[in-house]
Tab-separated table of C-alpha atoms in Angstrom:
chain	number	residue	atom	x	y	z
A	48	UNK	CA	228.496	36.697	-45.433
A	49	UNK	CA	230.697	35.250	-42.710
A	50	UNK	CA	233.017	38.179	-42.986
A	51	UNK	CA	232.450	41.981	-43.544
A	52	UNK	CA	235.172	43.072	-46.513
A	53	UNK	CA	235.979	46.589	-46.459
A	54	UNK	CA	237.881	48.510	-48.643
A	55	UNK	CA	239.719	51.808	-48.521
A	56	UNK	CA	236.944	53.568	-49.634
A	57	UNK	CA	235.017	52.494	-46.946
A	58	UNK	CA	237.723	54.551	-44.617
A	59	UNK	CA	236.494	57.409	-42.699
A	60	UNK	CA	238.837	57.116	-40.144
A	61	UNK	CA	242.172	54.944	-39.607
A	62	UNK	CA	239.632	52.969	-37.478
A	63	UNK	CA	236.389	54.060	-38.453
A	64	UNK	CA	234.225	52.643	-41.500
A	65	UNK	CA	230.880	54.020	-42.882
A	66	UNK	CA	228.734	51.758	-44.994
A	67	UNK	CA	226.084	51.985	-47.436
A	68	UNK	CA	225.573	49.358	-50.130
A	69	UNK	CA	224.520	45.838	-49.987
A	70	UNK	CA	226.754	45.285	-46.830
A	71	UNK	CA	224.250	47.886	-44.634
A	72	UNK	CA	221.218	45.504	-46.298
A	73	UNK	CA	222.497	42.525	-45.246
A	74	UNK	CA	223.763	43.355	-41.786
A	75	UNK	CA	219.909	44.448	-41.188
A	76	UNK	CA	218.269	41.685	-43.177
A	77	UNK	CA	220.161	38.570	-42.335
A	78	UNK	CA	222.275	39.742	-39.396
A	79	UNK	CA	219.600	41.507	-37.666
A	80	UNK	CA	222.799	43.426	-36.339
A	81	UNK	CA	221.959	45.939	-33.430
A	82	UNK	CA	223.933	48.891	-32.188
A	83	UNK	CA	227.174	47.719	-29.910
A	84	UNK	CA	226.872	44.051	-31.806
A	85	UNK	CA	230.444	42.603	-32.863
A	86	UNK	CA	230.919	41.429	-36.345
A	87	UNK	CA	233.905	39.840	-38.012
A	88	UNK	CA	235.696	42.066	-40.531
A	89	UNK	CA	238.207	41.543	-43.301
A	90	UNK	CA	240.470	44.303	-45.387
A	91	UNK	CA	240.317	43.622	-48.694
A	92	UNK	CA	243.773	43.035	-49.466
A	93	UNK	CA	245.065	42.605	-45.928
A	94	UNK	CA	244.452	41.235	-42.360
A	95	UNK	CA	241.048	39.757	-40.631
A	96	UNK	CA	239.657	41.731	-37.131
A	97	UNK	CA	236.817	42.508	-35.278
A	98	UNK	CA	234.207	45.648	-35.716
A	99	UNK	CA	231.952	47.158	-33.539
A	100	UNK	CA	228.971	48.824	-34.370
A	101	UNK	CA	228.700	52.145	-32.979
A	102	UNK	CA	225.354	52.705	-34.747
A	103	UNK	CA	222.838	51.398	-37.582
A	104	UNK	CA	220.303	52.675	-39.251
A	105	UNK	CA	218.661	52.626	-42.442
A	106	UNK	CA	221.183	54.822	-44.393
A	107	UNK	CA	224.390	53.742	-42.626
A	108	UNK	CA	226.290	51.515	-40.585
A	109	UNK	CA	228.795	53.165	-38.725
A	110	UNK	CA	231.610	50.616	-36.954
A	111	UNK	CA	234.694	50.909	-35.291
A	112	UNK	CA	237.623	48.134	-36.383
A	113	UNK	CA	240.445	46.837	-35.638
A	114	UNK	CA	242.838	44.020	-37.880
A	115	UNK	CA	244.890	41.630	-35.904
A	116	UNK	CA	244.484	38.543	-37.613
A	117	UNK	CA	246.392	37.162	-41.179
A	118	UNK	CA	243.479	35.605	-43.588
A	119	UNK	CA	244.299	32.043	-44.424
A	120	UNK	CA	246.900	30.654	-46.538
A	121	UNK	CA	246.090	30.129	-50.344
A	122	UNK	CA	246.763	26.873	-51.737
A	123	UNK	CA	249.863	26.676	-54.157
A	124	UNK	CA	247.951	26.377	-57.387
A	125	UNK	CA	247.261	28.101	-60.978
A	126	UNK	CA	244.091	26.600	-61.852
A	127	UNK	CA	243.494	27.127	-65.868
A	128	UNK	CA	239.382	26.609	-66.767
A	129	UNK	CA	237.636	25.987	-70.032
A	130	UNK	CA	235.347	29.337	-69.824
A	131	UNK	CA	232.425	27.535	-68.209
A	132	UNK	CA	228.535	28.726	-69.435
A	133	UNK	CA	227.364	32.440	-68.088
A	134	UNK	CA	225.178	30.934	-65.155
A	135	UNK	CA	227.949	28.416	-64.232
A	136	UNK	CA	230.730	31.396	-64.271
A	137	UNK	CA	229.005	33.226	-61.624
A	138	UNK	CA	229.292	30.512	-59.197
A	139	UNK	CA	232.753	28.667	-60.142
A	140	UNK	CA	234.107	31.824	-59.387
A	141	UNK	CA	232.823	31.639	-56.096
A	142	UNK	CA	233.668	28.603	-55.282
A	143	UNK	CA	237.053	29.577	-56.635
A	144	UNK	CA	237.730	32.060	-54.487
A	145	UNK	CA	236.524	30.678	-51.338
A	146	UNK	CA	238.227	27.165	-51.555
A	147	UNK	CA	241.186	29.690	-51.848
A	148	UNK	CA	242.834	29.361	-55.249
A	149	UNK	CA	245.089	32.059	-56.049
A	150	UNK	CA	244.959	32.460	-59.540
A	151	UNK	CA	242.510	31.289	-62.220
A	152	UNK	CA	242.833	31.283	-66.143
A	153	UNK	CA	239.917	31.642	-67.993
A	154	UNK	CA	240.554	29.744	-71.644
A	155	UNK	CA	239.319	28.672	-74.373
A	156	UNK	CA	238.501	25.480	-75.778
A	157	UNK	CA	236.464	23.620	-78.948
A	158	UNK	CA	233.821	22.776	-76.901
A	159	UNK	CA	233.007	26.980	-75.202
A	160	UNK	CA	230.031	27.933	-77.333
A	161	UNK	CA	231.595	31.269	-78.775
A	162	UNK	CA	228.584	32.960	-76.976
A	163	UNK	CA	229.672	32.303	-73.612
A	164	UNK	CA	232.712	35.009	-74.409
A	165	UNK	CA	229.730	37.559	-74.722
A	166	UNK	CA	228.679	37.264	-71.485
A	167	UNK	CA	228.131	40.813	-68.854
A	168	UNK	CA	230.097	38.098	-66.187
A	169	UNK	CA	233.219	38.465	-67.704
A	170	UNK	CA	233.512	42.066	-67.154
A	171	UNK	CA	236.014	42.680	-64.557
A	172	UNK	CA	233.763	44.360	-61.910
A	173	UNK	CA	231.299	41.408	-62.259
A	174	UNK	CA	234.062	39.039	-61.711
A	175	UNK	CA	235.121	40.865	-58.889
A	176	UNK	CA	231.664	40.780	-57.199
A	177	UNK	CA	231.612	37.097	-57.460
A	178	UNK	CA	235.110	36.714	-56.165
A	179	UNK	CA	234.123	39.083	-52.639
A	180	UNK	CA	231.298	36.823	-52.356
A	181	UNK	CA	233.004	34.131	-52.254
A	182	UNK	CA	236.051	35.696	-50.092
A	183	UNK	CA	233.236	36.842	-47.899
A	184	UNK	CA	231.692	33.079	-47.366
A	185	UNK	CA	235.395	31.505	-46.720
A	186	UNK	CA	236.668	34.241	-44.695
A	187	UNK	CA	239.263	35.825	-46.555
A	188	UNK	CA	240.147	38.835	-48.009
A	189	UNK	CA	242.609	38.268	-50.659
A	190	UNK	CA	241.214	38.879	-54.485
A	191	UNK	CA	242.302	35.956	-56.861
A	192	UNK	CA	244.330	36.855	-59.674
A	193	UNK	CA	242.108	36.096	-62.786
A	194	UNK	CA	243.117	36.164	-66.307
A	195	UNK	CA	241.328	35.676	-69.800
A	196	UNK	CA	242.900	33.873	-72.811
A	197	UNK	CA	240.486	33.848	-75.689
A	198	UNK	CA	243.318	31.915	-77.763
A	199	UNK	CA	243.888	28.085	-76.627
A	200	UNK	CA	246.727	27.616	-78.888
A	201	UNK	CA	248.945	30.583	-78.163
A	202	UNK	CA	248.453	30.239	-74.445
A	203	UNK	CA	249.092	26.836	-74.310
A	204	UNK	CA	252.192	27.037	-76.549
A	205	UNK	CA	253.843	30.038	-75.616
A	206	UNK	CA	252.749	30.809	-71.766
A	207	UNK	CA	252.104	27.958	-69.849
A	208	UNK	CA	255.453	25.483	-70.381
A	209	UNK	CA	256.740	28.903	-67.864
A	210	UNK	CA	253.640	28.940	-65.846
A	211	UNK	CA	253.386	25.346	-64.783
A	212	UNK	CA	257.212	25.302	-64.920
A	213	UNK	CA	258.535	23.822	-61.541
A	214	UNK	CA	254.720	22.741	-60.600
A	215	UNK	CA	252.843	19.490	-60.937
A	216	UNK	CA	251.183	19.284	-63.683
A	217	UNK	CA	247.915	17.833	-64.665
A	218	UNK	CA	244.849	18.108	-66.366
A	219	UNK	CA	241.592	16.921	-64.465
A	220	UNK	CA	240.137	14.251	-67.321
A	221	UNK	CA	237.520	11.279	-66.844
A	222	UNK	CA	239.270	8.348	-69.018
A	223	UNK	CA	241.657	5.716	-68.402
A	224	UNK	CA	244.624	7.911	-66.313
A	225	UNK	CA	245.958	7.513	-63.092
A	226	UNK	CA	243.465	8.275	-60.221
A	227	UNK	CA	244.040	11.894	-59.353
A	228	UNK	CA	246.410	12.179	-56.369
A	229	UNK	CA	245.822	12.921	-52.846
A	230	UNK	CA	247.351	15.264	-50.591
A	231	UNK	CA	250.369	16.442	-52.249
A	232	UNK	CA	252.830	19.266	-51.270
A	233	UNK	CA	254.029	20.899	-54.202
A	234	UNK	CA	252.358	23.472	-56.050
A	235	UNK	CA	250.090	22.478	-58.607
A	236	UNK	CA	248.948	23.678	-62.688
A	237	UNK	CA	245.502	21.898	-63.126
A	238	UNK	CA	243.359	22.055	-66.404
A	239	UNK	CA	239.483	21.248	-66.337
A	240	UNK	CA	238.266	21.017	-69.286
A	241	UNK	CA	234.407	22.417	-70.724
A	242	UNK	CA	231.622	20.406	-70.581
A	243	UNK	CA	232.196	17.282	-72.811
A	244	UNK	CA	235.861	16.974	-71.855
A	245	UNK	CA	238.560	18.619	-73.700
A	246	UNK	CA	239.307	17.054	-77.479
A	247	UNK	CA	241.656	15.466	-77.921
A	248	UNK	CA	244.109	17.881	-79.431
A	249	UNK	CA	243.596	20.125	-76.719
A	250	UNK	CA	244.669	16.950	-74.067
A	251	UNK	CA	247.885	16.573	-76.512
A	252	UNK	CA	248.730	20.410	-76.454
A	253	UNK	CA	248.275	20.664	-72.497
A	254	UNK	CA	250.605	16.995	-72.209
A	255	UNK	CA	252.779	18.442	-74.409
A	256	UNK	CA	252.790	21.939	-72.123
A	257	UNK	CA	254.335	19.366	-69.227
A	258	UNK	CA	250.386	18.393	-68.066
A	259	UNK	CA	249.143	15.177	-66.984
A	260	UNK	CA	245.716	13.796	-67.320
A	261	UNK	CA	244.276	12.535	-63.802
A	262	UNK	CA	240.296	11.181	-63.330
A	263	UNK	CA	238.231	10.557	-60.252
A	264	UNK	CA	236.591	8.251	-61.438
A	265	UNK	CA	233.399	7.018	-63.684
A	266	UNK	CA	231.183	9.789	-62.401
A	267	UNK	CA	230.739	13.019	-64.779
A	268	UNK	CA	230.639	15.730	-62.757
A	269	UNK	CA	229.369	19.454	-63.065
A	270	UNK	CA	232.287	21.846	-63.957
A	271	UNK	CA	231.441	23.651	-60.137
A	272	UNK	CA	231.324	20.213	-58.866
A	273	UNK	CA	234.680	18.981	-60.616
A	274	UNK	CA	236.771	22.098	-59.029
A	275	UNK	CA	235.659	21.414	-55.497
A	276	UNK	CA	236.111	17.922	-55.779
A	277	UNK	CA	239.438	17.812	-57.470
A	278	UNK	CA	241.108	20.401	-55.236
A	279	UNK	CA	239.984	18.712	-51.881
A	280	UNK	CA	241.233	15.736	-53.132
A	281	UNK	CA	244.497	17.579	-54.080
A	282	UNK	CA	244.756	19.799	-50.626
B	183	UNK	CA	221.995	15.180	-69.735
B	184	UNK	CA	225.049	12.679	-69.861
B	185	UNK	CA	222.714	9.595	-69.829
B	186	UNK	CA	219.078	9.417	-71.150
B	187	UNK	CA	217.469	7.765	-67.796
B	188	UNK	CA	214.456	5.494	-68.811
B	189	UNK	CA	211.671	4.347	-66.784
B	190	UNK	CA	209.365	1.601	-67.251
B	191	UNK	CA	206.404	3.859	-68.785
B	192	UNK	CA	208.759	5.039	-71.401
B	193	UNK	CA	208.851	1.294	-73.293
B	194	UNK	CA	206.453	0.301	-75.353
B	195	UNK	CA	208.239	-3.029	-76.330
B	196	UNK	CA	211.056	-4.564	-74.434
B	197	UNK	CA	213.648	-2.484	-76.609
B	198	UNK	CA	211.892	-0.021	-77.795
B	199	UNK	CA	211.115	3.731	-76.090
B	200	UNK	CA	209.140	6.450	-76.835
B	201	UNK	CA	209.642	10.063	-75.356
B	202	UNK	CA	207.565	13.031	-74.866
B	203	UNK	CA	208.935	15.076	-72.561
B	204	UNK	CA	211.522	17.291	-71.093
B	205	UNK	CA	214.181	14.784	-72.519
B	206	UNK	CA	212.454	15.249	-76.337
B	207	UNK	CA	212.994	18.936	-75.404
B	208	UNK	CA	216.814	17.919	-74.407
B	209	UNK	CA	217.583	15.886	-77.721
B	210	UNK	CA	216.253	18.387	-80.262
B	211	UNK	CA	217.750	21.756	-78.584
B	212	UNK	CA	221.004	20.347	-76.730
B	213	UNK	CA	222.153	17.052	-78.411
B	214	UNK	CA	220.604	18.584	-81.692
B	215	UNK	CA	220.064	15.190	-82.131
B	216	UNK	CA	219.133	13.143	-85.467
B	217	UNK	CA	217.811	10.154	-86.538
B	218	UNK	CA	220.276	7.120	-86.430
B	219	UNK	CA	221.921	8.777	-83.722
B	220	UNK	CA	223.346	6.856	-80.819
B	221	UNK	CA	222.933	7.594	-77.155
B	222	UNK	CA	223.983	6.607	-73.817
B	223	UNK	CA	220.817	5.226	-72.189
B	224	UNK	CA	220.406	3.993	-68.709
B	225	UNK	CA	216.982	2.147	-67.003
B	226	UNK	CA	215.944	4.101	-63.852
B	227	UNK	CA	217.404	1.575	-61.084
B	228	UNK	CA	219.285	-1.177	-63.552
B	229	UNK	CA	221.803	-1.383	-66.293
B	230	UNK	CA	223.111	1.029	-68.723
B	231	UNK	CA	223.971	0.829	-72.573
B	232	UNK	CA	223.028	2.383	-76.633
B	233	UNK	CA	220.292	3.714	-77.609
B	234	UNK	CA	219.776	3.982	-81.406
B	235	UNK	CA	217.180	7.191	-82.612
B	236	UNK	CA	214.811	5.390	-84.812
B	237	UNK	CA	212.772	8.405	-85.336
B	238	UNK	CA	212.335	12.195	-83.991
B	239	UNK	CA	209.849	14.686	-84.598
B	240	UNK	CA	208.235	17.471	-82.551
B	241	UNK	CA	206.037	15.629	-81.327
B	242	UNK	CA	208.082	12.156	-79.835
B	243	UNK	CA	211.373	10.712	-80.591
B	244	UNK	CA	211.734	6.721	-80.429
B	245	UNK	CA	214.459	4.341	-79.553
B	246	UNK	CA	215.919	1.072	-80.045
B	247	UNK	CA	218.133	0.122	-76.796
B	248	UNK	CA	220.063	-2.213	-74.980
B	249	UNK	CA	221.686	-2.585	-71.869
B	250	UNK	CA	224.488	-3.658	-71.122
B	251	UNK	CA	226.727	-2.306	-68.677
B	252	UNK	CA	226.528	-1.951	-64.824
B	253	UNK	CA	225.970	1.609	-63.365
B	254	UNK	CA	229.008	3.154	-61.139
B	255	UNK	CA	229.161	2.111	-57.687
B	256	UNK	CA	228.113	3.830	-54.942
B	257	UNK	CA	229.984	5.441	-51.821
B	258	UNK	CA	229.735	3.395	-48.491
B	259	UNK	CA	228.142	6.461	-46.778
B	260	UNK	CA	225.189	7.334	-45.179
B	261	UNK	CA	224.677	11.244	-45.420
B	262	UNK	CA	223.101	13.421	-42.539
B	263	UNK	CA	222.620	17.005	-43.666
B	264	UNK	CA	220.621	19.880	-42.076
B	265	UNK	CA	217.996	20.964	-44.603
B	266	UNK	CA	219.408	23.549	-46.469
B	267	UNK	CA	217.548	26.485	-47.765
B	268	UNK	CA	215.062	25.600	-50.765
B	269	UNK	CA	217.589	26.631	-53.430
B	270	UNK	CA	220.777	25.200	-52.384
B	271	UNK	CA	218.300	22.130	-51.652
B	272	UNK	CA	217.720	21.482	-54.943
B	273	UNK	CA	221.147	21.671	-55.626
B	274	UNK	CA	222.474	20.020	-53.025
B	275	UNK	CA	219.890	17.107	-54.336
B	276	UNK	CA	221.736	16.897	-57.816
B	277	UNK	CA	225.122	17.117	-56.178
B	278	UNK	CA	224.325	13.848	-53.588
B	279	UNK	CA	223.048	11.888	-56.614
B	280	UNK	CA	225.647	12.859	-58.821
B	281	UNK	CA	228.526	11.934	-56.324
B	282	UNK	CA	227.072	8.270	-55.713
B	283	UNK	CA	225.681	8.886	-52.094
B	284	UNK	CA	223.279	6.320	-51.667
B	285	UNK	CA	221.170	7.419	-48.445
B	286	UNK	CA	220.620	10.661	-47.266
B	287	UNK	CA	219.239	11.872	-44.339
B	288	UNK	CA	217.440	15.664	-44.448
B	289	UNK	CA	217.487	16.809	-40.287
B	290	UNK	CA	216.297	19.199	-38.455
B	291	UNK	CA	219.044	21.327	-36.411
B	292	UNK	CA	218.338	24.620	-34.718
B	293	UNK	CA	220.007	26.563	-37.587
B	294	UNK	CA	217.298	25.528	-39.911
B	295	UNK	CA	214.665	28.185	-40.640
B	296	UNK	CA	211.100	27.056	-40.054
B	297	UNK	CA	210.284	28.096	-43.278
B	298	UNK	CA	212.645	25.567	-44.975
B	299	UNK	CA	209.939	22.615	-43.964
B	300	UNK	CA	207.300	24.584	-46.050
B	301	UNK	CA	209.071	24.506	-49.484
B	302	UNK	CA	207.897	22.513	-52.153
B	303	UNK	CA	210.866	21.423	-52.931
B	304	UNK	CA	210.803	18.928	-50.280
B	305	UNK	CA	207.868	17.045	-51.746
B	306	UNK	CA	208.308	13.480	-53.257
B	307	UNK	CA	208.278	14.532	-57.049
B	308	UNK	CA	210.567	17.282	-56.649
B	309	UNK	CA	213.186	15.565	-54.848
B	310	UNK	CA	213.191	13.190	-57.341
B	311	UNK	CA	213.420	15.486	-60.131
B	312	UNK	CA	216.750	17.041	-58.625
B	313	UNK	CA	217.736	13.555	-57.905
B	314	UNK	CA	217.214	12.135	-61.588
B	315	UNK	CA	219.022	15.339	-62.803
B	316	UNK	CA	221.727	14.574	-60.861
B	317	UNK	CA	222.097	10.688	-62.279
B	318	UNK	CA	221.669	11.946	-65.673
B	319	UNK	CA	224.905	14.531	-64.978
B	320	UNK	CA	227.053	11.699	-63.630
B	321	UNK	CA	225.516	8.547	-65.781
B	322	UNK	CA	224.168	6.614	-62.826
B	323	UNK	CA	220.590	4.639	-62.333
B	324	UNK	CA	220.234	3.818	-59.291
B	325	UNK	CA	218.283	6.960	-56.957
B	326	UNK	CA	219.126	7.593	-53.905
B	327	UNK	CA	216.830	6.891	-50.814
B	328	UNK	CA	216.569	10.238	-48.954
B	329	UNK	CA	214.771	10.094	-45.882
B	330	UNK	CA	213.047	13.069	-43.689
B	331	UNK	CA	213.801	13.776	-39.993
B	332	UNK	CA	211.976	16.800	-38.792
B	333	UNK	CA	212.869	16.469	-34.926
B	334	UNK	CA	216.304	16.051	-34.221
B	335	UNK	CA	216.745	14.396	-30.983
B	336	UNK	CA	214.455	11.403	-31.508
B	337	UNK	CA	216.435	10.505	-34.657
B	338	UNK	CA	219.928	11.422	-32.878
B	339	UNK	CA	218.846	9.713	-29.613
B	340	UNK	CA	216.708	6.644	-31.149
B	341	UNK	CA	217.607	5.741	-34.773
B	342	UNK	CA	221.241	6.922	-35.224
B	343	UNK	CA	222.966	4.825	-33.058
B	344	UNK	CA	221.866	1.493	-34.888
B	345	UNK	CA	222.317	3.844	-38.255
B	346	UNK	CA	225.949	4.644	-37.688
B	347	UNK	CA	226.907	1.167	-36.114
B	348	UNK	CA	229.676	-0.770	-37.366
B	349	UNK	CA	230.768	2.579	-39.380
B	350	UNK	CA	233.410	5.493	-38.864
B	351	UNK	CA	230.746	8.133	-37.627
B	352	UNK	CA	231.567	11.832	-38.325
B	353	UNK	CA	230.636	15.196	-37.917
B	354	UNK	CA	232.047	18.036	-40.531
B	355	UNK	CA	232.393	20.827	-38.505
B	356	UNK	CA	234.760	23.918	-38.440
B	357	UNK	CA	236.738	24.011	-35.254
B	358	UNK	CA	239.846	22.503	-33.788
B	359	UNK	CA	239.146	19.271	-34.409
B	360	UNK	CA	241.545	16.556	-36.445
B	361	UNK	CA	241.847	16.363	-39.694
B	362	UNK	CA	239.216	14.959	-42.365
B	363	UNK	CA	240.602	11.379	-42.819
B	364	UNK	CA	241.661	10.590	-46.132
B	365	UNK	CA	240.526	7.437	-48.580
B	366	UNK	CA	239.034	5.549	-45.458
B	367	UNK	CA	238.038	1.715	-46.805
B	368	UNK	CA	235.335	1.432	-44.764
B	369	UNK	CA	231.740	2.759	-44.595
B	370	UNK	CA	230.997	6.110	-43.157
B	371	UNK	CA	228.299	7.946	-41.370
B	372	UNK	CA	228.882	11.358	-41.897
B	373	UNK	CA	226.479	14.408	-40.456
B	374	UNK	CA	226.796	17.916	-41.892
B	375	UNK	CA	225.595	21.005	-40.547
B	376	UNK	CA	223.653	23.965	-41.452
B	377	UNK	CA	224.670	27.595	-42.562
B	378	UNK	CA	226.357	28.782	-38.824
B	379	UNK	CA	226.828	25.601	-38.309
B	380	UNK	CA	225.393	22.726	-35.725
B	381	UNK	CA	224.957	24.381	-32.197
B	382	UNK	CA	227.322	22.666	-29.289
B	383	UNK	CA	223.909	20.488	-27.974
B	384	UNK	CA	223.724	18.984	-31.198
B	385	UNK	CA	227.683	18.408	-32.184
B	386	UNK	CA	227.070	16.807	-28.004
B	387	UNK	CA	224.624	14.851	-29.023
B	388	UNK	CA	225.677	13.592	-32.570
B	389	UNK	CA	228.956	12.684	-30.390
B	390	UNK	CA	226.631	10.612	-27.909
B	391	UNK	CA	225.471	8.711	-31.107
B	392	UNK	CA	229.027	7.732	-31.975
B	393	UNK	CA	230.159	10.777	-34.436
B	394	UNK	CA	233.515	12.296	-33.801
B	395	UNK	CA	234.016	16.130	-35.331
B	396	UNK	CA	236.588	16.393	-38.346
B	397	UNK	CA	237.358	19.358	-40.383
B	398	UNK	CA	238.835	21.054	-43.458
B	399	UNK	CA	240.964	24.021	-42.374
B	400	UNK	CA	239.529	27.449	-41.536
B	401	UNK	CA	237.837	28.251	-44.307
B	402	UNK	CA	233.591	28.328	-44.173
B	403	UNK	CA	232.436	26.557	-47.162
B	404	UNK	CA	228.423	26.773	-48.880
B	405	UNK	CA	226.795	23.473	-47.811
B	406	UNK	CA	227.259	22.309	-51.672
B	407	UNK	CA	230.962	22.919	-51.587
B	408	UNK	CA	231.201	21.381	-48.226
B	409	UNK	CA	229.525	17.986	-49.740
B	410	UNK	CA	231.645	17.774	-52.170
B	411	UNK	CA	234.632	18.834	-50.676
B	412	UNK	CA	234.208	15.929	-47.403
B	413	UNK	CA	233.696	13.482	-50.000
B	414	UNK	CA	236.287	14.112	-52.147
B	415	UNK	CA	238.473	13.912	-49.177
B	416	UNK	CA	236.745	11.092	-47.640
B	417	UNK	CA	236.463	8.559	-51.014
């Protein structure tokens, strides 16, 4: 936690901020904070600051704040994912959040076993944990948007052609494509596919949605691993 | 597993394989493999190619194989990293093998809890285990050499200099330094720090060694993401 997120219902005062949960926990177990200590803080939502603990114990945190400071810019992207395994979710989110994408679709594909859409994780207060974590690692305090299409086919037919309208398009695919391209400055709609790669169909419907297919090379790489990698390599 | 990695105590002719193990485990309740079924295979440090299921049971499956094709090659990079915690080691172990690093380098830094040197997970068979998993993942033979280095300064002071020669020494590191370089051609030395981050004597001395700091905008990545992100970026 390199940055304390608060919320409104945190809020005792236009200054002051109580807290209880896992945040009190973690500023005694891994911060070791003390009374009059200075901790970076974030509003969820809105600027970055400084708070100062006015006291600690075991049942509260009490700390005075302040919010000067504008979190960091979010990269121009919509990044649309093949709804990765339970375990996998948890942390692509993460990693989602604090490599600062925006907004993030959540899709279907032939190769999501069906029982992946069961999963707890998908419920929007478990995505929402994930995504603070990972706003709390990066420092920043702006939620990604996230959104779930169940339905490849209508999504890809009838929604994205608008979304990625205007954007670069392309779909992150190990094959024989153009090497994925570096540093670019316009705003970006990239696919990854499931593990195994989308089918083929699925590549055709996204190309004929206005994507490209892109590769990094010979190397298969985890879905978690795939994100980071393409959007540095992107950014 | 994208690549069923064979080592010499898995043949029992020069074409032929039998397998007990975790990867008999992997065929029957992942591949839901069958007999006559054809594989990717891949010979723990040399060539890659088919393997052809003669026969699987509970008990053992066995192979017909050939090999044929070269694995990927690897980055020009020596890694430094600051041992991570025991979890995100093991991860971190998959990630370097499944990117292509071909040495790492496991340091000491004063941000490393003592504690980290006790884990398992640092023993010879378990860093191999991550690392195998990791080749597997990306279809690769060839292991990395990973190397221990419990006192910093004699390996900053004594052994890195001669390490590093000859290539563009770095340090990922949050600050206001330059840029990350982008697709550099030639081969890199690259040190990365722990959680918090290398303390100003170290980033001092790592400079002394011929390292110069480089970083990827403001936000604080996991030690995975930052891996993958640098080389991404760097490669």
């Amino acid at each position: 936690m390199n940055l304390l997120l608060l919320d409104d219902a945190d809020f005792v005062a236009a200054d002051r901020v109580l807290l209880r949960d896992r945040r009190l926990t973690h500023l005694h177990e891994v911060h070791r904070a003390e009374s009059g200590d200075s901790l970076r803080v974030g509003r969820l939502g809105g600027l970055m600051g400084e708070g100062r603990l006015l006291s600690l114990s075991r049942d509260e945190a009490e700390l005075q704040v302040s919010f000067t400071q504008a979190p960091p810019a979010k990269l121009p992207l919509t990044l649309l994912l093949a709804l990765p395994r339970p375990k996998m979710l948890r942390r692509v989110l993460q990693t989602v959040a604090a490599m600062g994408v925006p907004r993030l679709v959540l899709l279907n594909s032939y190769r999501v076993e069906k029982s992946f859409w069961q999963t707890p994780f998908l419920e929007p207060a478990a995505i929402r944990e994930q995504l603070v974590l990972g706003l709390e690692q990066a420092r920043d305090t702006v939620l990604p948007e996230v959104t779930i299409e169940k339905r490849f086919k209508p999504f890809v037919e009838d929604r994205l052609p608008a979304l990625a309208a205007g954007s670069l398009g392309l779909i992150g695919h190990p094959g024989p494509w153009p090497d994925c391209p570096r540093a670019v400055e316009q705003a970006v709609t990239l696919a990854i596919g499931p593990e195994g790669g989308w089918i083929p169909y699925e590549v055709e419907k996204l190309r004929e949605a206005g994507l490209a297919p892109v590769q990094l090379g010979e190397r298969i790489l985890r879905v978690e691993t795939a994100v980071t990698a393409l959007l540095a390599r992107l950014f």
